[in-house]
């Protein structure tokens, strides 16, 4: 089959690789019909290279048709149309039964000290072959796949794999009071969708901050009060502007949907780039013990949120030696929640919104649809935020 493989920093290729097969009774194999390109994939493209191996298959946002089913998968049959969550979880362990499938005790990558295995996301999360491919082996298929109806296009449901539950959890963790205010930093796919979820869940004011014109216009068209980072000379000016719109206090909650890709510390970027250039035997241990993030967005979130407010961190961070303003965080009595989205915890709550009325705007959420063969171009375009790229779907 054809699959998108990682070969080095900013080097992805479409290669021919072996077809996946049933390896365990709890496996299924699906023929992929749509697969998303995620902002998290860009971290593998550039930042998290010390944890990658040439030939790794990328991608974690698939949907498709069931082709084969293991003997211990009672609720799937060949021909079912399914969306596959980005995390691999059993549904039966203590963590899964307590709505934390990202911490699944069956698939935890204990050798790396990490949580549940993920599709297509570094050796830290199990080096499981990913979903930007023609076919996908799905472990723990007795729990993970979400059956969806025939009829509507893939765009209606494919975001259940990651974008929708991640945005939903970001808003849930933000704990925005009814009629309250929330600021979303970063209007890429997750930040954009988080604004939409906050609106349908009753937020009174939704602010969006970004520095890419296309993303700002897209959010503004849906009623988000947008702020162009390029229009302010400093973080303090941005914070003051949003505080002025919230009775001088700041928003009740701030969602950081940027993560380590923030435009910020040149020193942190230098460390990231240096680790990526080292031999693999050195770069991995260095990154694990001393990696740092570019924390501009997180520092802005801490400054912006009102006293007693909530920070919801949904952008990916990977540093182990990050300096944080603990005095300010303690003094402001902030609540902070973060983590990978617990996909199956939220999907039943999201499905009622995926109707012909389309309140979340999923049917036209994708800005680009490309064949799998154009994946290298899609990665480059998305990385450089060219041609209005916000969300890219690939079709094998």
mmCIF file of C-alpha atoms in Angstrom:
data_model
loop_
_atom_site.group_PDB
_atom_site.id
_atom_site.type_symbol
_atom_site.label_atom_id
_atom_site.label_comp_id
_atom_site.label_asym_id
_atom_site.label_seq_id
_atom_site.Cartn_x
_atom_site.Cartn_y
_atom_site.Cartn_z
ATOM 1 C CA UNK A 1 0.000 0.000 0.000
ATOM 2 C CA UNK A 2 0.957 3.665 -0.234
ATOM 3 C CA UNK A 3 1.668 5.561 2.997
ATOM 4 C CA UNK A 4 3.166 8.871 4.139
ATOM 5 C CA UNK A 5 6.478 8.188 5.874
ATOM 6 C CA UNK A 6 8.784 10.371 7.937
ATOM 7 C CA UNK A 7 12.355 10.401 6.643
ATOM 8 C CA UNK A 8 13.887 13.346 8.492
ATOM 9 C CA UNK A 9 13.298 16.910 9.531
ATOM 10 C CA UNK A 10 10.859 18.510 7.040
ATOM 11 C CA UNK A 11 11.162 15.395 4.870
ATOM 12 C CA UNK A 12 8.025 13.289 4.378
ATOM 13 C CA UNK A 13 7.499 10.970 1.421
ATOM 14 C CA UNK A 14 4.828 8.734 -0.031
ATOM 15 C CA UNK A 15 6.285 5.216 -0.090
ATOM 16 C CA UNK A 16 5.115 1.689 -0.783
ATOM 17 C CA UNK A 17 4.972 -0.276 2.487
ATOM 18 C CA UNK A 18 3.540 -3.683 3.486
ATOM 19 C CA UNK A 19 -0.223 -3.919 3.878
ATOM 20 C CA UNK A 20 -1.371 -4.191 7.504
ATOM 21 C CA UNK A 21 -2.804 -7.499 8.746
ATOM 22 C CA UNK A 22 -4.721 -8.794 11.746
ATOM 23 C CA UNK A 23 -2.131 -9.527 14.450
ATOM 24 C CA UNK A 24 -4.323 -9.844 17.549
ATOM 25 C CA UNK A 25 -7.925 -11.006 18.042
ATOM 26 C CA UNK A 26 -8.812 -7.435 19.070
ATOM 27 C CA UNK A 27 -7.542 -5.936 15.785
ATOM 28 C CA UNK A 28 -9.425 -4.654 12.784
ATOM 29 C CA UNK A 29 -8.137 -3.428 9.429
ATOM 30 C CA UNK A 30 -9.847 -0.512 7.725
ATOM 31 C CA UNK A 31 -9.596 0.891 4.222
ATOM 32 C CA UNK A 32 -9.081 4.602 4.754
ATOM 33 C CA UNK A 33 -11.338 6.991 2.864
ATOM 34 C CA UNK A 34 -10.186 10.250 4.511
ATOM 35 C CA UNK A 35 -7.259 11.141 6.754
ATOM 36 C CA UNK A 36 -6.492 14.516 8.291
ATOM 37 C CA UNK A 37 -3.262 16.472 8.517
ATOM 38 C CA UNK A 38 -3.034 17.787 12.077
ATOM 39 C CA UNK A 39 -1.061 20.603 13.642
ATOM 40 C CA UNK A 40 0.446 17.931 15.882
ATOM 41 C CA UNK A 41 1.905 16.293 12.773
ATOM 42 C CA UNK A 42 3.929 19.462 12.248
ATOM 43 C CA UNK A 43 5.642 18.855 15.578
ATOM 44 C CA UNK A 44 6.955 15.587 14.113
ATOM 45 C CA UNK A 45 7.858 17.425 10.920
ATOM 46 C CA UNK A 46 10.188 19.764 12.786
ATOM 47 C CA UNK A 47 10.326 19.790 16.605
ATOM 48 C CA UNK A 48 10.068 16.188 17.832
ATOM 49 C CA UNK A 49 12.468 14.679 15.326
ATOM 50 C CA UNK A 50 14.692 13.087 18.034
ATOM 51 C CA UNK A 51 11.847 10.662 18.789
ATOM 52 C CA UNK A 52 11.198 9.634 15.173
ATOM 53 C CA UNK A 53 12.645 6.813 13.070
ATOM 54 C CA UNK A 54 12.987 7.029 9.289
ATOM 55 C CA UNK A 55 10.148 5.081 7.734
ATOM 56 C CA UNK A 56 7.598 5.835 10.490
ATOM 57 C CA UNK A 57 4.096 6.100 9.005
ATOM 58 C CA UNK A 58 2.433 9.372 9.971
ATOM 59 C CA UNK A 59 -1.156 10.396 10.672
ATOM 60 C CA UNK A 60 -3.787 9.933 13.358
ATOM 61 C CA UNK A 61 -7.091 11.317 12.017
ATOM 62 C CA UNK A 62 -8.677 8.573 9.893
ATOM 63 C CA UNK A 63 -12.027 7.247 8.876
ATOM 64 C CA UNK A 64 -12.896 4.492 6.473
ATOM 65 C CA UNK A 65 -14.512 1.117 5.846
ATOM 66 C CA UNK A 66 -13.865 -2.030 7.870
ATOM 67 C CA UNK A 67 -12.105 -4.659 5.724
ATOM 68 C CA UNK A 68 -11.179 -7.316 8.302
ATOM 69 C CA UNK A 69 -12.193 -7.972 11.905
ATOM 70 C CA UNK A 70 -10.456 -9.996 14.616
ATOM 71 C CA UNK A 71 -12.267 -12.749 16.480
ATOM 72 C CA UNK A 72 -12.545 -10.661 19.688
ATOM 73 C CA UNK A 73 -14.240 -7.662 18.073
ATOM 74 C CA UNK A 74 -17.956 -8.422 18.413
ATOM 75 C CA UNK A 75 -19.489 -5.081 17.447
ATOM 76 C CA UNK A 76 -17.793 -4.472 14.088
ATOM 77 C CA UNK A 77 -18.376 -6.184 10.773
ATOM 78 C CA UNK A 78 -16.856 -5.917 7.339
ATOM 79 C CA UNK A 79 -18.365 -2.943 5.519
ATOM 80 C CA UNK A 80 -19.023 -0.802 8.603
ATOM 81 C CA UNK A 81 -18.183 2.881 8.190
ATOM 82 C CA UNK A 82 -16.055 4.040 11.117
ATOM 83 C CA UNK A 83 -14.006 6.898 12.522
ATOM 84 C CA UNK A 84 -10.888 5.859 14.436
ATOM 85 C CA UNK A 85 -9.778 7.933 17.477
ATOM 86 C CA UNK A 86 -6.152 9.014 17.501
ATOM 87 C CA UNK A 87 -5.464 7.177 20.766
ATOM 88 C CA UNK A 88 -5.516 3.420 21.248
ATOM 89 C CA UNK A 89 -7.420 2.310 24.341
ATOM 90 C CA UNK A 90 -9.029 -0.899 25.587
ATOM 91 C CA UNK A 91 -12.197 0.445 27.199
ATOM 92 C CA UNK A 92 -11.948 -2.011 30.107
ATOM 93 C CA UNK A 93 -9.068 -0.949 32.383
ATOM 94 C CA UNK A 94 -9.437 1.327 35.421
ATOM 95 C CA UNK A 95 -8.378 4.415 33.478
ATOM 96 C CA UNK A 96 -10.768 3.772 30.588
ATOM 97 C CA UNK A 97 -13.651 3.012 32.953
ATOM 98 C CA UNK A 98 -12.950 6.349 34.635
ATOM 99 C CA UNK A 99 -13.155 8.265 31.328
ATOM 100 C CA UNK A 100 -9.397 8.601 30.846
ATOM 101 C CA UNK A 101 -8.633 6.521 27.741
ATOM 102 C CA UNK A 102 -5.552 8.666 27.067
ATOM 103 C CA UNK A 103 -4.089 6.940 30.128
ATOM 104 C CA UNK A 104 -5.239 3.408 29.151
ATOM 105 C CA UNK A 105 -3.385 0.889 31.307
ATOM 106 C CA UNK A 106 -3.495 -1.739 28.565
ATOM 107 C CA UNK A 107 -1.726 0.365 25.940
ATOM 108 C CA UNK A 108 0.387 2.689 28.122
ATOM 109 C CA UNK A 109 3.907 2.975 26.714
ATOM 110 C CA UNK A 110 5.457 2.213 30.079
ATOM 111 C CA UNK A 111 8.958 1.825 28.704
ATOM 112 C CA UNK A 112 8.925 5.517 27.804
ATOM 113 C CA UNK A 113 6.946 6.592 30.877
ATOM 114 C CA UNK A 114 4.065 7.782 28.681
ATOM 115 C CA UNK A 115 0.304 7.294 28.469
ATOM 116 C CA UNK A 116 -1.806 5.417 25.934
ATOM 117 C CA UNK A 117 -0.351 4.531 22.553
ATOM 118 C CA UNK A 118 -1.204 6.861 19.658
ATOM 119 C CA UNK A 119 -1.330 6.271 15.939
ATOM 120 C CA UNK A 120 1.620 7.661 14.003
ATOM 121 C CA UNK A 121 3.202 9.600 16.850
ATOM 122 C CA UNK A 122 6.836 8.790 17.748
ATOM 123 C CA UNK A 123 8.384 6.018 19.787
ATOM 124 C CA UNK A 124 7.252 7.875 22.940
ATOM 125 C CA UNK A 125 3.721 6.729 22.105
ATOM 126 C CA UNK A 126 4.492 3.269 20.810
ATOM 127 C CA UNK A 127 5.662 3.923 17.229
ATOM 128 C CA UNK A 128 2.311 2.580 15.975
ATOM 129 C CA UNK A 129 1.966 2.872 12.176
ATOM 130 C CA UNK A 130 -0.205 5.852 11.361
ATOM 131 C CA UNK A 131 -3.235 6.669 9.279
ATOM 132 C CA UNK A 132 -1.991 8.727 6.332
ATOM 133 C CA UNK A 133 -2.119 5.577 4.273
ATOM 134 C CA UNK A 134 -4.431 3.403 2.209
ATOM 135 C CA UNK A 135 -5.070 0.914 5.020
ATOM 136 C CA UNK A 136 -4.727 0.946 8.803
ATOM 137 C CA UNK A 137 -4.433 -1.785 11.406
ATOM 138 C CA UNK A 138 -6.571 -0.728 14.389
ATOM 139 C CA UNK A 139 -5.580 -2.356 17.710
ATOM 140 C CA UNK A 140 -8.212 -2.557 20.483
ATOM 141 C CA UNK A 141 -10.935 -2.343 17.853
ATOM 142 C CA UNK A 142 -13.476 -3.683 20.335
ATOM 143 C CA UNK A 143 -13.502 -0.165 21.847
ATOM 144 C CA UNK A 144 -11.945 2.489 19.620
ATOM 145 C CA UNK A 145 -13.776 2.749 16.292
ATOM 146 C CA UNK A 146 -16.914 4.900 16.189
ATOM 147 C CA UNK A 147 -19.574 3.641 13.784
ATOM 148 C CA UNK A 148 -21.176 6.405 11.732
ATOM 149 C CA UNK A 149 -24.078 6.289 9.283
ATOM 150 C CA UNK A 150 -23.884 6.060 5.525
ATOM 151 C CA UNK A 151 -24.956 9.043 3.478
ATOM 152 C CA UNK A 152 -23.245 12.280 4.573
ATOM 153 C CA UNK A 153 -19.728 12.945 3.224
ATOM 154 C CA UNK A 154 -16.661 12.036 5.270
ATOM 155 C CA UNK A 155 -16.284 15.688 6.287
ATOM 156 C CA UNK A 156 -19.332 15.317 8.526
ATOM 157 C CA UNK A 157 -17.649 12.725 10.759
ATOM 158 C CA UNK A 158 -13.884 12.559 10.197
ATOM 159 C CA UNK A 159 -13.158 15.208 12.837
ATOM 160 C CA UNK A 160 -14.440 12.846 15.544
ATOM 161 C CA UNK A 161 -10.981 11.268 15.302
ATOM 162 C CA UNK A 162 -9.279 14.279 16.913
ATOM 163 C CA UNK A 163 -10.381 17.844 16.120
ATOM 164 C CA UNK A 164 -13.874 17.702 17.605
ATOM 165 C CA UNK A 165 -13.133 15.837 20.863
ATOM 166 C CA UNK A 166 -9.925 17.827 21.381
ATOM 167 C CA UNK A 167 -11.761 21.138 20.966
ATOM 168 C CA UNK A 168 -14.671 19.877 23.077
ATOM 169 C CA UNK A 169 -12.356 18.832 25.913
ATOM 170 C CA UNK A 170 -10.518 22.156 25.681
ATOM 171 C CA UNK A 171 -13.807 23.981 26.290
ATOM 172 C CA UNK A 172 -14.913 21.502 28.952
ATOM 173 C CA UNK A 173 -11.632 21.938 30.819
ATOM 174 C CA UNK A 174 -11.884 25.725 30.429
ATOM 175 C CA UNK A 175 -15.058 25.579 32.551
ATOM 176 C CA UNK A 176 -16.536 28.685 30.929
ATOM 177 C CA UNK A 177 -19.580 29.803 32.938
ATOM 178 C CA UNK A 178 -22.898 30.190 31.129
ATOM 179 C CA UNK A 179 -22.735 33.546 29.372
ATOM 180 C CA UNK A 180 -19.088 33.931 30.396
ATOM 181 C CA UNK A 181 -16.000 34.817 28.401
ATOM 182 C CA UNK A 182 -13.197 32.759 26.880
ATOM 183 C CA UNK A 183 -10.147 33.723 24.836
ATOM 184 C CA UNK A 184 -8.643 31.209 22.423
ATOM 185 C CA UNK A 185 -4.989 31.686 21.555
ATOM 186 C CA UNK A 186 -4.250 30.221 18.145
ATOM 187 C CA UNK A 187 -6.908 29.799 15.453
ATOM 188 C CA UNK A 188 -5.583 26.737 13.694
ATOM 189 C CA UNK A 189 -7.933 23.741 13.397
ATOM 190 C CA UNK A 190 -8.255 23.103 17.143
ATOM 191 C CA UNK A 191 -8.492 26.748 18.173
ATOM 192 C CA UNK A 192 -11.000 27.493 15.421
ATOM 193 C CA UNK A 193 -13.174 24.543 16.428
ATOM 194 C CA UNK A 194 -12.820 25.404 20.133
ATOM 195 C CA UNK A 195 -14.336 28.832 19.371
ATOM 196 C CA UNK A 196 -17.275 27.140 17.653
ATOM 197 C CA UNK A 197 -17.797 24.670 20.495
ATOM 198 C CA UNK A 198 -17.674 27.478 23.063
ATOM 199 C CA UNK A 199 -20.333 29.363 21.124
ATOM 200 C CA UNK A 200 -22.769 26.453 20.863
ATOM 201 C CA UNK A 201 -22.217 25.663 24.547
ATOM 202 C CA UNK A 202 -23.347 29.106 25.660
ATOM 203 C CA UNK A 203 -20.276 31.329 26.051
ATOM 204 C CA UNK A 204 -21.256 34.981 25.994
ATOM 205 C CA UNK A 205 -17.963 36.333 24.637
ATOM 206 C CA UNK A 206 -15.481 34.393 22.528
ATOM 207 C CA UNK A 207 -12.186 36.080 21.675
ATOM 208 C CA UNK A 208 -9.745 34.655 19.127
ATOM 209 C CA UNK A 209 -6.071 35.624 18.830
ATOM 210 C CA UNK A 210 -3.804 34.778 15.903
ATOM 211 C CA UNK A 211 -1.390 36.425 13.481
ATOM 212 C CA UNK A 212 -2.507 34.750 10.247
ATOM 213 C CA UNK A 213 -5.020 36.839 8.321
ATOM 214 C CA UNK A 214 -6.896 33.916 6.773
ATOM 215 C CA UNK A 215 -7.463 32.312 10.155
ATOM 216 C CA UNK A 216 -8.632 35.559 11.718
ATOM 217 C CA UNK A 217 -11.102 36.190 8.892
ATOM 218 C CA UNK A 218 -12.420 32.640 9.133
ATOM 219 C CA UNK A 219 -13.124 32.976 12.873
ATOM 220 C CA UNK A 220 -14.531 36.481 12.519
ATOM 221 C CA UNK A 221 -17.028 35.241 9.939
ATOM 222 C CA UNK A 222 -18.517 32.988 12.630
ATOM 223 C CA UNK A 223 -18.946 35.754 15.186
ATOM 224 C CA UNK A 224 -15.658 35.475 17.084
ATOM 225 C CA UNK A 225 -14.176 38.782 18.291
ATOM 226 C CA UNK A 226 -10.710 38.516 16.784
ATOM 227 C CA UNK A 227 -7.404 40.141 17.682
ATOM 228 C CA UNK A 228 -4.507 40.242 15.243
ATOM 229 C CA UNK A 229 -1.288 39.763 17.201
ATOM 230 C CA UNK A 230 0.562 41.774 14.560
ATOM 231 C CA UNK A 231 -1.496 44.871 15.452
ATOM 232 C CA UNK A 232 0.020 45.144 18.931
ATOM 233 C CA UNK A 233 3.510 46.288 19.829
ATOM 234 C CA UNK A 234 3.635 44.079 22.925
ATOM 235 C CA UNK A 235 1.841 41.355 24.823
ATOM 236 C CA UNK A 236 0.756 43.964 27.378
ATOM 237 C CA UNK A 237 -1.156 45.906 24.714
ATOM 238 C CA UNK A 238 -2.996 42.757 23.618
ATOM 239 C CA UNK A 239 -3.847 41.838 27.203
ATOM 240 C CA UNK A 240 -5.082 45.379 27.894
ATOM 241 C CA UNK A 241 -7.320 45.340 24.807
ATOM 242 C CA UNK A 242 -9.060 42.109 25.806
ATOM 243 C CA UNK A 243 -9.320 43.211 29.436
ATOM 244 C CA UNK A 244 -11.078 46.365 28.265
ATOM 245 C CA UNK A 245 -13.715 44.119 26.679
ATOM 246 C CA UNK A 246 -14.199 42.143 29.915
ATOM 247 C CA UNK A 247 -14.804 44.917 32.478
ATOM 248 C CA UNK A 248 -11.096 45.231 33.141
ATOM 249 C CA UNK A 249 -10.724 41.737 34.618
ATOM 250 C CA UNK A 250 -9.752 39.533 31.701
ATOM 251 C CA UNK A 251 -11.685 36.540 30.344
ATOM 252 C CA UNK A 252 -13.010 33.825 32.653
ATOM 253 C CA UNK A 253 -10.940 31.262 30.773
ATOM 254 C CA UNK A 254 -8.129 31.114 28.248
ATOM 255 C CA UNK A 255 -7.541 28.179 25.903
ATOM 256 C CA UNK A 256 -3.960 27.836 24.676
ATOM 257 C CA UNK A 257 -4.343 26.117 21.305
ATOM 258 C CA UNK A 258 -0.823 27.054 20.178
ATOM 259 C CA UNK A 259 1.604 24.964 22.204
ATOM 260 C CA UNK A 260 5.288 24.737 21.516
ATOM 261 C CA UNK A 261 5.020 26.204 18.012
ATOM 262 C CA UNK A 262 4.416 29.639 19.535
ATOM 263 C CA UNK A 263 6.225 32.598 18.045
ATOM 264 C CA UNK A 264 8.481 33.359 20.953
ATOM 265 C CA UNK A 265 11.826 32.547 22.464
ATOM 266 C CA UNK A 266 14.644 32.451 19.928
ATOM 267 C CA UNK A 267 16.780 30.645 22.503
ATOM 268 C CA UNK A 268 14.226 27.858 22.896
ATOM 269 C CA UNK A 269 13.980 27.492 19.139
ATOM 270 C CA UNK A 270 17.763 27.256 18.928
ATOM 271 C CA UNK A 271 17.788 24.404 21.449
ATOM 272 C CA UNK A 272 15.017 22.609 19.537
ATOM 273 C CA UNK A 273 16.870 22.934 16.256
ATOM 274 C CA UNK A 274 20.199 21.905 17.763
ATOM 275 C CA UNK A 275 18.779 18.701 19.237
ATOM 276 C CA UNK A 276 17.300 17.799 15.868
ATOM 277 C CA UNK A 277 20.746 18.015 14.242
ATOM 278 C CA UNK A 278 22.506 15.760 16.728
ATOM 279 C CA UNK A 279 23.067 12.036 16.095
ATOM 280 C CA UNK A 280 20.016 10.017 17.134
ATOM 281 C CA UNK A 281 21.809 8.347 20.074
ATOM 282 C CA UNK A 282 22.422 11.796 21.557
ATOM 283 C CA UNK A 283 19.379 13.767 20.463
ATOM 284 C CA UNK A 284 16.802 11.496 22.083
ATOM 285 C CA UNK A 285 18.242 11.525 25.629
ATOM 286 C CA UNK A 286 18.985 15.258 25.344
ATOM 287 C CA UNK A 287 15.422 16.020 24.307
ATOM 288 C CA UNK A 288 13.966 13.805 27.054
ATOM 289 C CA UNK A 289 15.919 15.469 29.875
ATOM 290 C CA UNK A 290 16.571 19.031 28.773
ATOM 291 C CA UNK A 291 14.081 19.917 26.031
ATOM 292 C CA UNK A 292 12.442 23.326 26.277
ATOM 293 C CA UNK A 293 9.338 24.791 24.698
ATOM 294 C CA UNK A 294 8.666 28.172 23.157
ATOM 295 C CA UNK A 295 6.283 29.405 25.821
ATOM 296 C CA UNK A 296 5.075 32.730 24.420
ATOM 297 C CA UNK A 297 1.439 31.627 24.160
ATOM 298 C CA UNK A 298 1.390 30.081 27.634
ATOM 299 C CA UNK A 299 2.878 33.198 29.235
ATOM 300 C CA UNK A 300 0.268 35.297 27.406
ATOM 301 C CA UNK A 301 -2.499 33.006 28.675
ATOM 302 C CA UNK A 302 -1.272 33.329 32.272
ATOM 303 C CA UNK A 303 -1.171 37.108 32.003
ATOM 304 C CA UNK A 304 -4.508 37.397 30.211
ATOM 305 C CA UNK A 305 -6.871 35.219 32.236
ATOM 306 C CA UNK A 306 -8.752 36.897 35.076
ATOM 307 C CA UNK A 307 -7.821 36.188 38.677
ATOM 308 C CA UNK A 308 -9.420 32.950 39.784
ATOM 309 C CA UNK A 309 -9.890 31.948 36.146
ATOM 310 C CA UNK A 310 -9.049 28.766 34.281
ATOM 311 C CA UNK A 311 -6.355 27.901 31.760
ATOM 312 C CA UNK A 312 -7.038 25.032 29.366
ATOM 313 C CA UNK A 313 -3.907 23.858 27.559
ATOM 314 C CA UNK A 314 -4.623 21.938 24.388
ATOM 315 C CA UNK A 315 -1.598 22.878 22.275
ATOM 316 C CA UNK A 316 1.130 20.234 22.435
ATOM 317 C CA UNK A 317 4.068 20.890 24.757
ATOM 318 C CA UNK A 318 7.028 18.553 25.039
ATOM 319 C CA UNK A 319 9.635 20.304 27.171
ATOM 320 C CA UNK A 320 11.069 18.932 30.400
ATOM 321 C CA UNK A 321 12.957 22.034 31.518
ATOM 322 C CA UNK A 322 10.473 24.843 30.971
ATOM 323 C CA UNK A 323 10.644 27.948 33.185
ATOM 324 C CA UNK A 324 7.181 29.011 34.369
ATOM 325 C CA UNK A 325 6.082 32.086 36.345
ATOM 326 C CA UNK A 326 4.946 30.087 39.370
ATOM 327 C CA UNK A 327 4.643 33.179 41.591
ATOM 328 C CA UNK A 328 2.138 34.781 39.205
ATOM 329 C CA UNK A 329 0.233 31.519 38.715
ATOM 330 C CA UNK A 330 -0.077 31.020 42.488
ATOM 331 C CA UNK A 331 -0.905 34.657 43.225
ATOM 332 C CA UNK A 332 -3.659 34.731 40.594
ATOM 333 C CA UNK A 333 -5.134 31.507 42.012
ATOM 334 C CA UNK A 334 -5.327 29.924 38.583
ATOM 335 C CA UNK A 335 -6.782 26.575 37.731
ATOM 336 C CA UNK A 336 -4.938 24.729 34.965
ATOM 337 C CA UNK A 337 -6.125 21.657 33.088
ATOM 338 C CA UNK A 338 -4.400 19.999 30.172
ATOM 339 C CA UNK A 339 -3.768 16.781 28.321
ATOM 340 C CA UNK A 340 -4.558 14.712 25.255
ATOM 341 C CA UNK A 341 -8.262 14.502 24.504
ATOM 342 C CA UNK A 342 -10.127 11.499 25.898
ATOM 343 C CA UNK A 343 -11.875 10.913 22.585
ATOM 344 C CA UNK A 344 -14.499 8.307 23.473
ATOM 345 C CA UNK A 345 -15.449 10.284 26.594
ATOM 346 C CA UNK A 346 -16.891 13.039 24.414
ATOM 347 C CA UNK A 347 -18.026 11.508 21.109
ATOM 348 C CA UNK A 348 -21.550 10.609 22.232
ATOM 349 C CA UNK A 349 -22.037 14.230 23.333
ATOM 350 C CA UNK A 350 -20.721 15.566 20.023
ATOM 351 C CA UNK A 351 -22.629 13.325 17.602
ATOM 352 C CA UNK A 352 -25.982 15.161 18.069
ATOM 353 C CA UNK A 353 -24.321 18.278 16.632
ATOM 354 C CA UNK A 354 -23.299 16.477 13.412
ATOM 355 C CA UNK A 355 -26.587 17.015 11.628
ATOM 356 C CA UNK A 356 -27.699 18.611 8.384
ATOM 357 C CA UNK A 357 -28.095 21.883 10.304
ATOM 358 C CA UNK A 358 -24.313 21.701 10.926
ATOM 359 C CA UNK A 359 -24.052 24.104 13.890
ATOM 360 C CA UNK A 360 -20.293 23.488 14.169
ATOM 361 C CA UNK A 361 -19.592 24.065 10.479
ATOM 362 C CA UNK A 362 -17.887 20.702 9.921
ATOM 363 C CA UNK A 363 -19.162 20.229 6.380
ATOM 364 C CA UNK A 364 -16.966 23.038 5.054
ATOM 365 C CA UNK A 365 -14.326 23.033 7.802
ATOM 366 C CA UNK A 366 -11.574 21.686 5.523
ATOM 367 C CA UNK A 367 -9.782 24.303 3.467
ATOM 368 C CA UNK A 368 -7.928 21.779 1.287
ATOM 369 C CA UNK A 369 -8.553 18.231 0.073
ATOM 370 C CA UNK A 370 -5.613 16.536 -1.613
ATOM 371 C CA UNK A 371 -4.733 13.040 -2.785
ATOM 372 C CA UNK A 372 -2.322 11.107 -0.593
ATOM 373 C CA UNK A 373 0.309 11.456 -3.311
ATOM 374 C CA UNK A 374 0.467 15.213 -2.610
ATOM 375 C CA UNK A 375 1.231 14.796 1.106
ATOM 376 C CA UNK A 376 4.754 16.321 0.933
ATOM 377 C CA UNK A 377 3.324 19.482 -0.625
ATOM 378 C CA UNK A 378 0.475 19.521 1.904
ATOM 379 C CA UNK A 379 2.904 19.371 4.835
ATOM 380 C CA UNK A 380 5.010 22.189 3.410
ATOM 381 C CA UNK A 381 1.954 24.333 2.676
ATOM 382 C CA UNK A 382 0.490 23.763 6.142
ATOM 383 C CA UNK A 383 3.814 24.393 7.887
ATOM 384 C CA UNK A 384 4.213 27.731 6.111
ATOM 385 C CA UNK A 385 0.495 28.656 6.450
ATOM 386 C CA UNK A 386 0.254 29.224 2.710
ATOM 387 C CA UNK A 387 -2.804 29.400 0.463
ATOM 388 C CA UNK A 388 -5.188 29.832 3.397
ATOM 389 C CA UNK A 389 -4.429 26.335 4.709
ATOM 390 C CA UNK A 390 -6.183 25.708 8.023
ATOM 391 C CA UNK A 391 -7.349 22.106 7.682
ATOM 392 C CA UNK A 392 -6.138 19.581 5.120
ATOM 393 C CA UNK A 393 -7.824 16.250 4.379
ATOM 394 C CA UNK A 394 -6.070 13.547 2.354
ATOM 395 C CA UNK A 395 -7.813 10.963 0.206
ATOM 396 C CA UNK A 396 -5.929 7.742 -0.547
#
